[in-house]
Coordinates of C-alpha atoms in Angstrom, one line a residue:
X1 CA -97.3 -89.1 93.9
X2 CA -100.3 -86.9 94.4
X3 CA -98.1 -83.7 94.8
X4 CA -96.1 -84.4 91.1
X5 CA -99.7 -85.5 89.6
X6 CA -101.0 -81.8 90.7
X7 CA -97.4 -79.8 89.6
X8 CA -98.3 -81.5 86.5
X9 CA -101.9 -80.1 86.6
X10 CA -101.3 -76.6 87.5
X11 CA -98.0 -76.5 84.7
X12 CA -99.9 -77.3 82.2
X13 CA -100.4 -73.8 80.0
X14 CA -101.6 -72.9 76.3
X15 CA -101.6 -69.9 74.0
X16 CA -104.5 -68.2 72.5
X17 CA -103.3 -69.4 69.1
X18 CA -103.4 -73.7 70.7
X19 CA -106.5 -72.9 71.9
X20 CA -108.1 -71.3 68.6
X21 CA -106.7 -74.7 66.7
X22 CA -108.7 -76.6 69.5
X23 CA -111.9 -75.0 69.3
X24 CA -112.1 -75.4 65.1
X25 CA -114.2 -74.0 62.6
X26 CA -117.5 -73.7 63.4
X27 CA -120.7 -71.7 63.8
X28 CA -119.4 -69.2 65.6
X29 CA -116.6 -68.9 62.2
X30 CA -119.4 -69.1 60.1
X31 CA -121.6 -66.3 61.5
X32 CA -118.4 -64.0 61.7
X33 CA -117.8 -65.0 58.1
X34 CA -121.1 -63.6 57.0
X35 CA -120.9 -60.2 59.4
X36 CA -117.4 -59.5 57.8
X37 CA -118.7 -60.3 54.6
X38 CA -121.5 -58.0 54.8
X39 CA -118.2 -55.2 54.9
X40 CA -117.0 -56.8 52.0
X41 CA -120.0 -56.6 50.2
X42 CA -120.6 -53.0 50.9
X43 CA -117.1 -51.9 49.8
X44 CA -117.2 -53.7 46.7
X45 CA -120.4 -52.0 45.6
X46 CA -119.1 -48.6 46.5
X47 CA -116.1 -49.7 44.4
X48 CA -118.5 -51.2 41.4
X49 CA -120.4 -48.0 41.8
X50 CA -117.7 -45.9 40.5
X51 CA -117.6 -47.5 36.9
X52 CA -121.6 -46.9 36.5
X53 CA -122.6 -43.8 38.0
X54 CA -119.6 -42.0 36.2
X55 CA -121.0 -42.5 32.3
X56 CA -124.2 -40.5 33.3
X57 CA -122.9 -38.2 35.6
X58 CA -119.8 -37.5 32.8
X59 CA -123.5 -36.6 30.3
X60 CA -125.3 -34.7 33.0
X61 CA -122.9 -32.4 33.8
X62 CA -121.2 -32.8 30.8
X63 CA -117.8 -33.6 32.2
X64 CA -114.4 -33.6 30.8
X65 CA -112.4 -37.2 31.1
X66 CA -110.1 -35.5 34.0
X67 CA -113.4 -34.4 35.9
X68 CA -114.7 -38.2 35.7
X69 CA -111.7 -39.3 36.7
X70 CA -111.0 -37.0 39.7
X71 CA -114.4 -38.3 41.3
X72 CA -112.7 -41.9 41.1
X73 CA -109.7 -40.8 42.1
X74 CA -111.2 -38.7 44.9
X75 CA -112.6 -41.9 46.6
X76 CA -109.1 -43.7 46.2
X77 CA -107.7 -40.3 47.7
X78 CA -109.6 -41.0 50.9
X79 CA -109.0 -44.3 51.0
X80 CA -105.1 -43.8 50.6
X81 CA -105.3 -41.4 53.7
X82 CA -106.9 -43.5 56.1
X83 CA -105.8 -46.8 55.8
X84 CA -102.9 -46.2 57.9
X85 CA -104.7 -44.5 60.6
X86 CA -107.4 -46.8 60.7
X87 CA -104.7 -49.8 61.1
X88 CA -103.2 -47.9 63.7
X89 CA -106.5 -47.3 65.8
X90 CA -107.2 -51.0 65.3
X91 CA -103.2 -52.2 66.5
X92 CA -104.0 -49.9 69.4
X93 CA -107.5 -49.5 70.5
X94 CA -109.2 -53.2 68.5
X95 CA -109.9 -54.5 65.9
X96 CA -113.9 -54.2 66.6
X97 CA -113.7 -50.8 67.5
X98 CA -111.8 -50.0 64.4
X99 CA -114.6 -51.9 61.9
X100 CA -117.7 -50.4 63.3
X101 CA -116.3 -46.7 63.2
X102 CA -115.2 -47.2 59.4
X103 CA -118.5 -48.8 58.5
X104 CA -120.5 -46.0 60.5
X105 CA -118.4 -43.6 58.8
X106 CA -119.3 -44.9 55.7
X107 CA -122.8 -45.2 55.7
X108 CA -123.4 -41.6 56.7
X109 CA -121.3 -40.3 54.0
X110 CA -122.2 -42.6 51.4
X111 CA -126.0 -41.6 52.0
X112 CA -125.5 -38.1 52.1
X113 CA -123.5 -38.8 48.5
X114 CA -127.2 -39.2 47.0
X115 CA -127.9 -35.9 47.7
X116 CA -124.9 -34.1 46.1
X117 CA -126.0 -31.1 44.2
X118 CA -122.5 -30.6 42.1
X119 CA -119.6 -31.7 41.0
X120 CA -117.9 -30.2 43.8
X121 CA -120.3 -31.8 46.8
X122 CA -119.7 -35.2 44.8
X123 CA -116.2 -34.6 44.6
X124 CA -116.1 -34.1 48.7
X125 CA -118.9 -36.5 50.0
X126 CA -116.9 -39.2 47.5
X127 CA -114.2 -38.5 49.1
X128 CA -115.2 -39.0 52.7
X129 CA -116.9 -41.9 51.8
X130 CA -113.7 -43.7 50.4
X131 CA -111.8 -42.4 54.0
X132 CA -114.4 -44.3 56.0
X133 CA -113.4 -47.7 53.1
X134 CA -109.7 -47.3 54.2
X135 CA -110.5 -49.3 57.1
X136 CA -112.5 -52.0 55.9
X137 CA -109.6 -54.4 55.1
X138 CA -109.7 -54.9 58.9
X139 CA -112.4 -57.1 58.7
X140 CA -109.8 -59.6 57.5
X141 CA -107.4 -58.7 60.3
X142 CA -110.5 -59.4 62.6
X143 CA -111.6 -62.3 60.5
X144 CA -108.3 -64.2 60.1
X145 CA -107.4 -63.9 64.2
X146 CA -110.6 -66.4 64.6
X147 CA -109.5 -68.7 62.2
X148 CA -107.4 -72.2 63.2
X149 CA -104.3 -72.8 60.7
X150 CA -105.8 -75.5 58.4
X151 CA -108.9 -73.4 57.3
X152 CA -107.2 -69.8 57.4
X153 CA -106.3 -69.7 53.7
X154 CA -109.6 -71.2 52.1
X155 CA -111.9 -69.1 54.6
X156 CA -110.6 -65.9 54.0
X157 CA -110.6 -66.5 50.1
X158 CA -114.1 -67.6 50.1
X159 CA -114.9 -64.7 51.8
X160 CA -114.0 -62.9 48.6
X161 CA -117.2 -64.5 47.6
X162 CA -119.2 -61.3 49.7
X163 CA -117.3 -59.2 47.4
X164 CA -118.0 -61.1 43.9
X165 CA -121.7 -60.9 45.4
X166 CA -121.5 -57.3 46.1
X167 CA -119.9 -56.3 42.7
X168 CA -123.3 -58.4 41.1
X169 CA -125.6 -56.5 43.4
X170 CA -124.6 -53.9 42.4
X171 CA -124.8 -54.6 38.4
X172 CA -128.1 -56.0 38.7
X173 CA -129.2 -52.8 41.2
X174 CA -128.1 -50.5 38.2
X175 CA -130.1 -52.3 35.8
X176 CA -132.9 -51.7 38.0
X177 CA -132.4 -48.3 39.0
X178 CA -130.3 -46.5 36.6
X179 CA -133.0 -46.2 33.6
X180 CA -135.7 -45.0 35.9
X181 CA -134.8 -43.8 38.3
X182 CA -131.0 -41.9 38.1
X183 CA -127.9 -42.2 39.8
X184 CA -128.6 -40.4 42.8
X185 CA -131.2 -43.9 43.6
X186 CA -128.1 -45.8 43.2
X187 CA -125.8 -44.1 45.6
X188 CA -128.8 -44.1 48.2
X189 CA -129.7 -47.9 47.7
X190 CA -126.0 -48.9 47.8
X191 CA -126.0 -48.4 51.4
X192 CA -128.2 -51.1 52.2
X193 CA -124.9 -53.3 53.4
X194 CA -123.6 -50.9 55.6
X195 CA -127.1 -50.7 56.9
X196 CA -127.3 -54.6 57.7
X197 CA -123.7 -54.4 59.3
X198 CA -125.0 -51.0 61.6
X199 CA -127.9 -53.2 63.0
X200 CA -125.6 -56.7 63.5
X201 CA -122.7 -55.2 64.4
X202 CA -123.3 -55.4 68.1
X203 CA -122.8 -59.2 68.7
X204 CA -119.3 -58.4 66.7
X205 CA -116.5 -59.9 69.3
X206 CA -113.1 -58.0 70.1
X207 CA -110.1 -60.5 68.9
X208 CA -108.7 -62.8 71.7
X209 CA -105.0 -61.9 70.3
X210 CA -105.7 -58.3 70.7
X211 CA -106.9 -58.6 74.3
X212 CA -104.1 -61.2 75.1
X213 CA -101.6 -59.0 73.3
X214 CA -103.0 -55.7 75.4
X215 CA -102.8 -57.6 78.7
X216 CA -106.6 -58.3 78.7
X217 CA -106.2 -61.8 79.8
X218 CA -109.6 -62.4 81.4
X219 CA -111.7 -61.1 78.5
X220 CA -109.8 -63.1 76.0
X221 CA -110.7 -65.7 78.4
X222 CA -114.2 -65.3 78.2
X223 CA -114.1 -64.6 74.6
X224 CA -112.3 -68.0 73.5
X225 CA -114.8 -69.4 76.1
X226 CA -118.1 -68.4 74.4
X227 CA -116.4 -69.2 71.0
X228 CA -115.8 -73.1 72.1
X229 CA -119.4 -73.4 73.8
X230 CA -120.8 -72.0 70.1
X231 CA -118.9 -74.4 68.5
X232 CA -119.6 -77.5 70.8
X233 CA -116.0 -77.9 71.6
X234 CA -113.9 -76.8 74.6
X235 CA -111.0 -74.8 75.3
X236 CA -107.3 -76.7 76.3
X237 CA -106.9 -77.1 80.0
X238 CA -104.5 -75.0 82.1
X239 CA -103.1 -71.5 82.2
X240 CA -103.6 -68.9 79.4
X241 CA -100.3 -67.4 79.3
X242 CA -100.4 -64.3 78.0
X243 CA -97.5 -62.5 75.4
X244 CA -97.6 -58.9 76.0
X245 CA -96.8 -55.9 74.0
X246 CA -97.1 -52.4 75.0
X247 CA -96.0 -51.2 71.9
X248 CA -98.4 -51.5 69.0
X249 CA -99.8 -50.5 65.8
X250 CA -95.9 -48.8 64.8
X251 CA -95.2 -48.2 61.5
X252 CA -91.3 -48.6 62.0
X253 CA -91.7 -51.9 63.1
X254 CA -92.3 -53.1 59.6
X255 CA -88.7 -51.9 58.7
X256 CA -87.2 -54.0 61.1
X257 CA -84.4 -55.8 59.8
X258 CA -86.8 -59.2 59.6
X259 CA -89.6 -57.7 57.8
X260 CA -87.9 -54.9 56.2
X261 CA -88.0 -56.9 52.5
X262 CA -91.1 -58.6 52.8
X263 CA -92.9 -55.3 53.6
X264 CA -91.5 -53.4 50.6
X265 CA -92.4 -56.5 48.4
X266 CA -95.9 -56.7 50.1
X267 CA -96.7 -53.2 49.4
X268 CA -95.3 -53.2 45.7
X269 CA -98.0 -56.5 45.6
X270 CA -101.0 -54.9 47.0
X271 CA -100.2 -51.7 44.6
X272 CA -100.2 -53.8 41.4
X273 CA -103.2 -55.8 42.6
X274 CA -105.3 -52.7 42.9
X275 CA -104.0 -50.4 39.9
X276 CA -104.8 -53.8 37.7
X277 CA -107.9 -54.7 39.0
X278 CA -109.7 -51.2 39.1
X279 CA -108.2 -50.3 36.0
X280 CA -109.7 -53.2 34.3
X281 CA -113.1 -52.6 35.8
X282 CA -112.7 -49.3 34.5
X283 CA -111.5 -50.1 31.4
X284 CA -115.0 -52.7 31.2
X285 CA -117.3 -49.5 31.0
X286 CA -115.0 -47.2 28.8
X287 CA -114.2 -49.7 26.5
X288 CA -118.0 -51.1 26.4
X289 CA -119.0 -47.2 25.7
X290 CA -116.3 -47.6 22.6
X291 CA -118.4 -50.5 20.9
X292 CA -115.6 -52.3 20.3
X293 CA -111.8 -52.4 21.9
X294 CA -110.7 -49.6 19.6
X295 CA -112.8 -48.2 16.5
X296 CA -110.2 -48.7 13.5
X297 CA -109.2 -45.5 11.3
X298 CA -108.8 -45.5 7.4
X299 CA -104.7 -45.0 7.6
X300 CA -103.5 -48.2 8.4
X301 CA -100.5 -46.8 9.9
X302 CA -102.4 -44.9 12.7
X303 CA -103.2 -46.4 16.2
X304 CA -106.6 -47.0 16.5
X305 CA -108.1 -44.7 19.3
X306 CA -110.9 -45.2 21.8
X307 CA -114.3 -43.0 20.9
X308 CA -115.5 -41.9 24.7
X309 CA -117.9 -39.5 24.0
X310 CA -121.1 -38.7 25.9
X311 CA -123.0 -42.4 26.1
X312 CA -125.3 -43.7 28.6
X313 CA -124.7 -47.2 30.0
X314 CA -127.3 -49.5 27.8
X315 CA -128.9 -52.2 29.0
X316 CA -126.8 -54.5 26.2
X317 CA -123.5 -52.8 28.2
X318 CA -125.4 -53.6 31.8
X319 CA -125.3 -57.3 30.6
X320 CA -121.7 -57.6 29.1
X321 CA -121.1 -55.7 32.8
X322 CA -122.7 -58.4 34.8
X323 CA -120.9 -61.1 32.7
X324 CA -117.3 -59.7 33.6
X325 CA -118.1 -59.0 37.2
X326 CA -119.1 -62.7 37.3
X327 CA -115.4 -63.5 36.8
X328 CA -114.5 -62.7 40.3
X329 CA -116.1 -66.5 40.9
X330 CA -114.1 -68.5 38.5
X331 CA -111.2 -66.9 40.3
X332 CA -111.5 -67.1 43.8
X333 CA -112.5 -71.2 42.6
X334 CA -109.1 -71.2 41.1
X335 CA -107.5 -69.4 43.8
X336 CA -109.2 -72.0 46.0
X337 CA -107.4 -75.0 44.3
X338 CA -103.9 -73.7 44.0
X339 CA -103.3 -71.6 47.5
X340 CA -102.5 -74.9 49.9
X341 CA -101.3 -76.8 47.0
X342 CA -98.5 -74.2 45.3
X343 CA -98.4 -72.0 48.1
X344 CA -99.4 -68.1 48.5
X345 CA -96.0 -66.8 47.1
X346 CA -96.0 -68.6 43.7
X347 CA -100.1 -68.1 43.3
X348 CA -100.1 -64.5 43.8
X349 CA -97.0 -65.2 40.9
X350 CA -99.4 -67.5 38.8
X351 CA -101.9 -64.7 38.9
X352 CA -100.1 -61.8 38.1
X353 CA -98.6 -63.8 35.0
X354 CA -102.1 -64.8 33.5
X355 CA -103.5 -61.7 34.1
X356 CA -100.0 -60.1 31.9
X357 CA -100.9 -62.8 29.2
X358 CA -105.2 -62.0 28.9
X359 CA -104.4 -58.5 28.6
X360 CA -102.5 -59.1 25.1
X361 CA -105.4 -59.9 22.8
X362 CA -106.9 -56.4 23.6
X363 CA -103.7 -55.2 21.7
X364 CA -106.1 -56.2 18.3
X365 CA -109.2 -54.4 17.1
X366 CA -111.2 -57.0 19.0
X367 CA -114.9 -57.3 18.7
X368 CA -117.3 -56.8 21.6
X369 CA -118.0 -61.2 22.2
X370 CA -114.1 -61.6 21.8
X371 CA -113.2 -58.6 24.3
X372 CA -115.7 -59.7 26.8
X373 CA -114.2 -63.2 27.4
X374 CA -110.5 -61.3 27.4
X375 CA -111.8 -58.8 30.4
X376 CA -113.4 -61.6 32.1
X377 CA -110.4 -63.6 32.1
X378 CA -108.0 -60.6 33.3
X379 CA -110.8 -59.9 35.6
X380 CA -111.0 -63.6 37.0
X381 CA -107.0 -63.6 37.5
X382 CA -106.4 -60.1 39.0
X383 CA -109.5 -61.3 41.5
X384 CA -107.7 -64.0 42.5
X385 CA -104.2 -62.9 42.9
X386 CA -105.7 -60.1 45.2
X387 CA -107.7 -62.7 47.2
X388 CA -103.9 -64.5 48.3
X389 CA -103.1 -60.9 49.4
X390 CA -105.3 -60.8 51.5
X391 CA -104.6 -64.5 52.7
X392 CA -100.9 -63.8 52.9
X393 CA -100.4 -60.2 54.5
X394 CA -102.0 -61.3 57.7
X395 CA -100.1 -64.6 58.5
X396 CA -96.9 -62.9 57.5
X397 CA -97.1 -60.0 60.0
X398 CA -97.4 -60.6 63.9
X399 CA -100.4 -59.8 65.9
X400 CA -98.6 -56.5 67.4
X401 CA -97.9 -55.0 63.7
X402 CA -100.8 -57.2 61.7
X403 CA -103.5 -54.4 62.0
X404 CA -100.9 -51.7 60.1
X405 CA -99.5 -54.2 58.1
X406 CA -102.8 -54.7 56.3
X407 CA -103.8 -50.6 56.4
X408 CA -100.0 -49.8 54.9
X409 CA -100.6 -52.1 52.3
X410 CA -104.1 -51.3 51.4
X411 CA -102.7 -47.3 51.6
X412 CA -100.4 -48.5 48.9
X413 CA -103.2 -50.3 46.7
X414 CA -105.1 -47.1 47.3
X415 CA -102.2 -45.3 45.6
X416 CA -102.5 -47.6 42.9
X417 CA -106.1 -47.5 42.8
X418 CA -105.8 -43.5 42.9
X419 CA -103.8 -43.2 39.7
X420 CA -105.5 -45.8 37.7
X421 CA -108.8 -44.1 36.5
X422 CA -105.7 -41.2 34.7
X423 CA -105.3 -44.5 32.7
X424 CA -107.9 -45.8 32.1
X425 CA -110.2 -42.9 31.5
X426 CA -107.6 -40.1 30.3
X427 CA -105.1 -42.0 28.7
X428 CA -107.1 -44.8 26.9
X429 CA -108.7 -41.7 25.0
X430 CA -105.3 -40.9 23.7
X431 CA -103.4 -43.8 23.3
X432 CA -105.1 -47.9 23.7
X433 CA -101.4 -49.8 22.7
X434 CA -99.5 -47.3 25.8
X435 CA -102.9 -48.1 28.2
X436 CA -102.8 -51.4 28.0
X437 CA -98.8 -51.2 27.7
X438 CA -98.6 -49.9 31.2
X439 CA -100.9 -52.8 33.0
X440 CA -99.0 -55.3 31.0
X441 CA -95.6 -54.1 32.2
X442 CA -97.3 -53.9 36.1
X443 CA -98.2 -57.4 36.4
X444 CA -94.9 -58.6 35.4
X445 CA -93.4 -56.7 38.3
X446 CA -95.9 -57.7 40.1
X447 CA -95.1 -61.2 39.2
X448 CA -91.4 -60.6 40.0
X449 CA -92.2 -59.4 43.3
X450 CA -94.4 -62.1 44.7
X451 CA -92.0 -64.8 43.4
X452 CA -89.0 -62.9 45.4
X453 CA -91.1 -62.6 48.6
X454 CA -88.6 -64.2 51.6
X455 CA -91.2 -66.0 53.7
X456 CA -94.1 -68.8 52.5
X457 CA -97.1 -68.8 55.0
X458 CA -98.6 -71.7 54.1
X459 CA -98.9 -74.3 57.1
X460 CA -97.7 -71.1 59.2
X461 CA -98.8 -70.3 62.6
X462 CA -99.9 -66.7 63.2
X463 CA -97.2 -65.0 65.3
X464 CA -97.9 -62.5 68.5
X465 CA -95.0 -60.3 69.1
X466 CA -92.5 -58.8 67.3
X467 CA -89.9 -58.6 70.1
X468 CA -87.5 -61.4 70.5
X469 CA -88.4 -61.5 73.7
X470 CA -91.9 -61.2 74.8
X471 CA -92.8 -61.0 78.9
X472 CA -94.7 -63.9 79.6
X473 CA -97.5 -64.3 82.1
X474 CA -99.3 -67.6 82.9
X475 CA -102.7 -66.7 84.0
X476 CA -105.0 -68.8 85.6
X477 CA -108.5 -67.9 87.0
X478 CA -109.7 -68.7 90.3
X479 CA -112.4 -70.8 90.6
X480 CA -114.8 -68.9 92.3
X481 CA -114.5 -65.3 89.7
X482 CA -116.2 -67.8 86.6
X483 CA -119.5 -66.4 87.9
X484 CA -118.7 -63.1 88.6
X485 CA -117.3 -62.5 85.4
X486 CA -119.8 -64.1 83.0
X487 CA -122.0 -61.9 84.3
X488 CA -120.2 -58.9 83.3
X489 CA -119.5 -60.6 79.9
X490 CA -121.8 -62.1 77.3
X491 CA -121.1 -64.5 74.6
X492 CA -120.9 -62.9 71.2

């Protein structure tokens, strides 16, 4: 009897992914919630930066619409470039590793952009600045490894909260700092994020799948062991056994028969999310510079056309600003209620539609009241179908392929992203019905796409491998190495 009771005992084994449902949400969730959303913030200022700094820079240097938009499309450029390569370093070298360099990255160049002395230097530091964003999406990859099923879809939408905040701060900075004391003042102070996540980053933990996934066993050990004594809970008994996978962070394995539709799909998704959403933020500033949504012309017969000359941002446009860059709150809330309800294929659907449906009032000559509720409603549903992105592309991609899964599709948003301010800036001068035309038709694909995805995630558990057969190891600890190798690891 005692020799089955301890075969029992020592057979007794649980995956990283049991063992994150068993700890919970907790503190240690919460204070990884608000170091990831400091990323979040600092990439959507650098994002809301582009829509305010280009008015005055486009009257200082008195800048044709193709030169304002190649300094938007120079950061999207960059972006584009290194979202791949930063998944790739994070599939392969860690999700921590990957996060801090990008940050670094861009803090430095983001700083030096404040002390551009040209168009070209703006055009370049811009640039580098938007290659050191391309990785910030891993912050969710990092985020969403922590989180157990149940609270995986709701956490990582609220923490698009961070980025409604950042896209505020950043208004409300302007307001401050424009009028007095110039652009270059913005750029600097828009850093402060990135500084705040270069002096916290050190308690930043690697991800237990990662280490599990890389053969790490031990330190994913220790990790899931500091994350249960932070969260006054415990880890399962047993054996950690261990799924390993020497080959990660491949691009090919997205094609694999299995993921081969749902990665096209996902890619299309994230490209539509980000050419709407930046060109309406875009859009917010140009057409606010208009007066109006179009300024009418004496032959009936004409279409009207946009007037973009030379105007600085007033403070009556800073305020109409703020008010539509409050609508990423009303949409993450709405996201909120239908993601666990409807699931994340048909909201990302639902989105996409309203957002289609918003847009059509801006066909008419609408005043400024009328098209500031329109923008804040497009705003509020392009927010939130974004938001069940990022909810979805991680639980739909293993742990070995997650990392790229995310940087491939926020490459492809950055393509979208990249050839937005050509419509919004270039083409809305020529043409408002064929502008708005072209966002219309993109959210109905958009919509299309997300309601033809193969896979729901909702109630899903995050996969490891993507072999069909993974080696598995049961590891168990002896007793007596607890000591030694706490002291070689602290908690996070």
């Amino acid at each position: 009897t005692i020799l089955n009771s301890y075969i029992c005992i020592s057979s007794e084994t649980f995956t990283v992914e049991e063992a994150v449902e068993a700890i919970g949400f907790g503190k240690f969730q919460w204070k990884l919630s608000m170091l990831t959303g400091v990323a979040w913030m600092a990439d959507a200022m650098e994002m809301m930066l582009l829509s305010i700094a280009t008015p005055q820079l486009r009257c200082e240097w008195r800048l044709s619409s193709w030169k304002v938009a190649s300094i938007t499309a120079m950061v999207f450029i960059g972006m584009m470039i290194s979202s791949s390569l930063w998944g790739n370093i994070s599939d392969k070298y860690g999700r921590k590793v990957c996060l801090i360099l990008c940050m670094l990255w861009s803090l430095h160049y983001g700083f030096l952009s404040a002390f551009a002395p040209t168009y070209s230097w703006i055009l370049v530091l811009r640039g580098l600045v938007g290659f050191g964003l391309g990785g910030a999406p891993q912050s969710v990859t990092l985020y969403t490894e922590f989180l157990p099923m149940k609270s995986r879809g709701i956490s990582v939408i609220l923490l698009g909260v961070f980025w409604g905040l950042g896209a505020v701060f950043e208004v409300l900075l302007a307001m401050l700092v424009m009028p007095t004391l110039g652009w270059k003042w913005l750029l600097a102070f828009s850093t402060l994020p990135l500084v705040v996540f270069a002096a916290s980053c050190c308690w930043l933990p690697e991800s237990a799948r990662f280490d599990v996934l890389r053969g790490r066993e031990d330190k994913a050990l220790d990790t899931l062991k500091c994350i249960a004594a932070a969260n006054g809970s415990s880890v399962p008994k047993g054996r950690l056994i261990a799924n390993t996978q020497t080959d990660r962070g491949r691009i090919k394995d997205l094609f694999i028969p299995e993921y081969r539709r749902t990665t096209l799909l996902v890619w299309f998704i994230w490209f539509c999310n980000a050419f709407s959403y930046y060109g309406i933020v875009l859009l917010t500033t140009e057409l606010f510079q208009a007066g109006s949504a179009c300024s009418a012309t004496d032959n009936s017969n004409m279409e009207p056309r946009c007037s973009l000359e030379c105007n600085y941002l007033t403070f009556h446009d800073y305020v109409d600003l703020l008010w539509t860059t409050l609508a990423e709150f009303p949409g993450i809330l709405v996201t909120l209620w239908m993601i666990d309800r409807i699931g994340r294929r048909k909201s990302m659907a639902v989105c996409f539609l309203l957002f289609s449906v918003s847009i059509l009032p801006l066909y008419a000559c609408t005043q400024r009241t009328l098209l500031t509720v329109f923008i804040f409603i497009a705003r509020a549903c392009i927010t939130g179908g974004w938001q069940v992105a990022y909810v979805y592309t991680p639980e739909v991609f293993p742990t070995a392929t997650r990392a790229i899964g995310i940087g491939t599709g926020s490459g492809m948003a950055r393509v979208g992203a990249l050839i937005t301010p050509f419509i919004a800036q270039v083409l809305l001068k020529s043409s408002i019905y064929l502008t708005l035309s072209v966002y219309l038709i993109c959210c109905l694909l958009g919509t299309v796409a997300s309601w033809f995805l193969p896979m729901e995630t909702t109630g899903r558990s995050l996969q490891e491998s993507t072999q069909s057969t993974m080696e598995q190891k049961n590891i168990e600890r002896p007793q007596g190495s607890e000591t030694t190798e706490s002291s070689s690891n602290t908690c996070p």
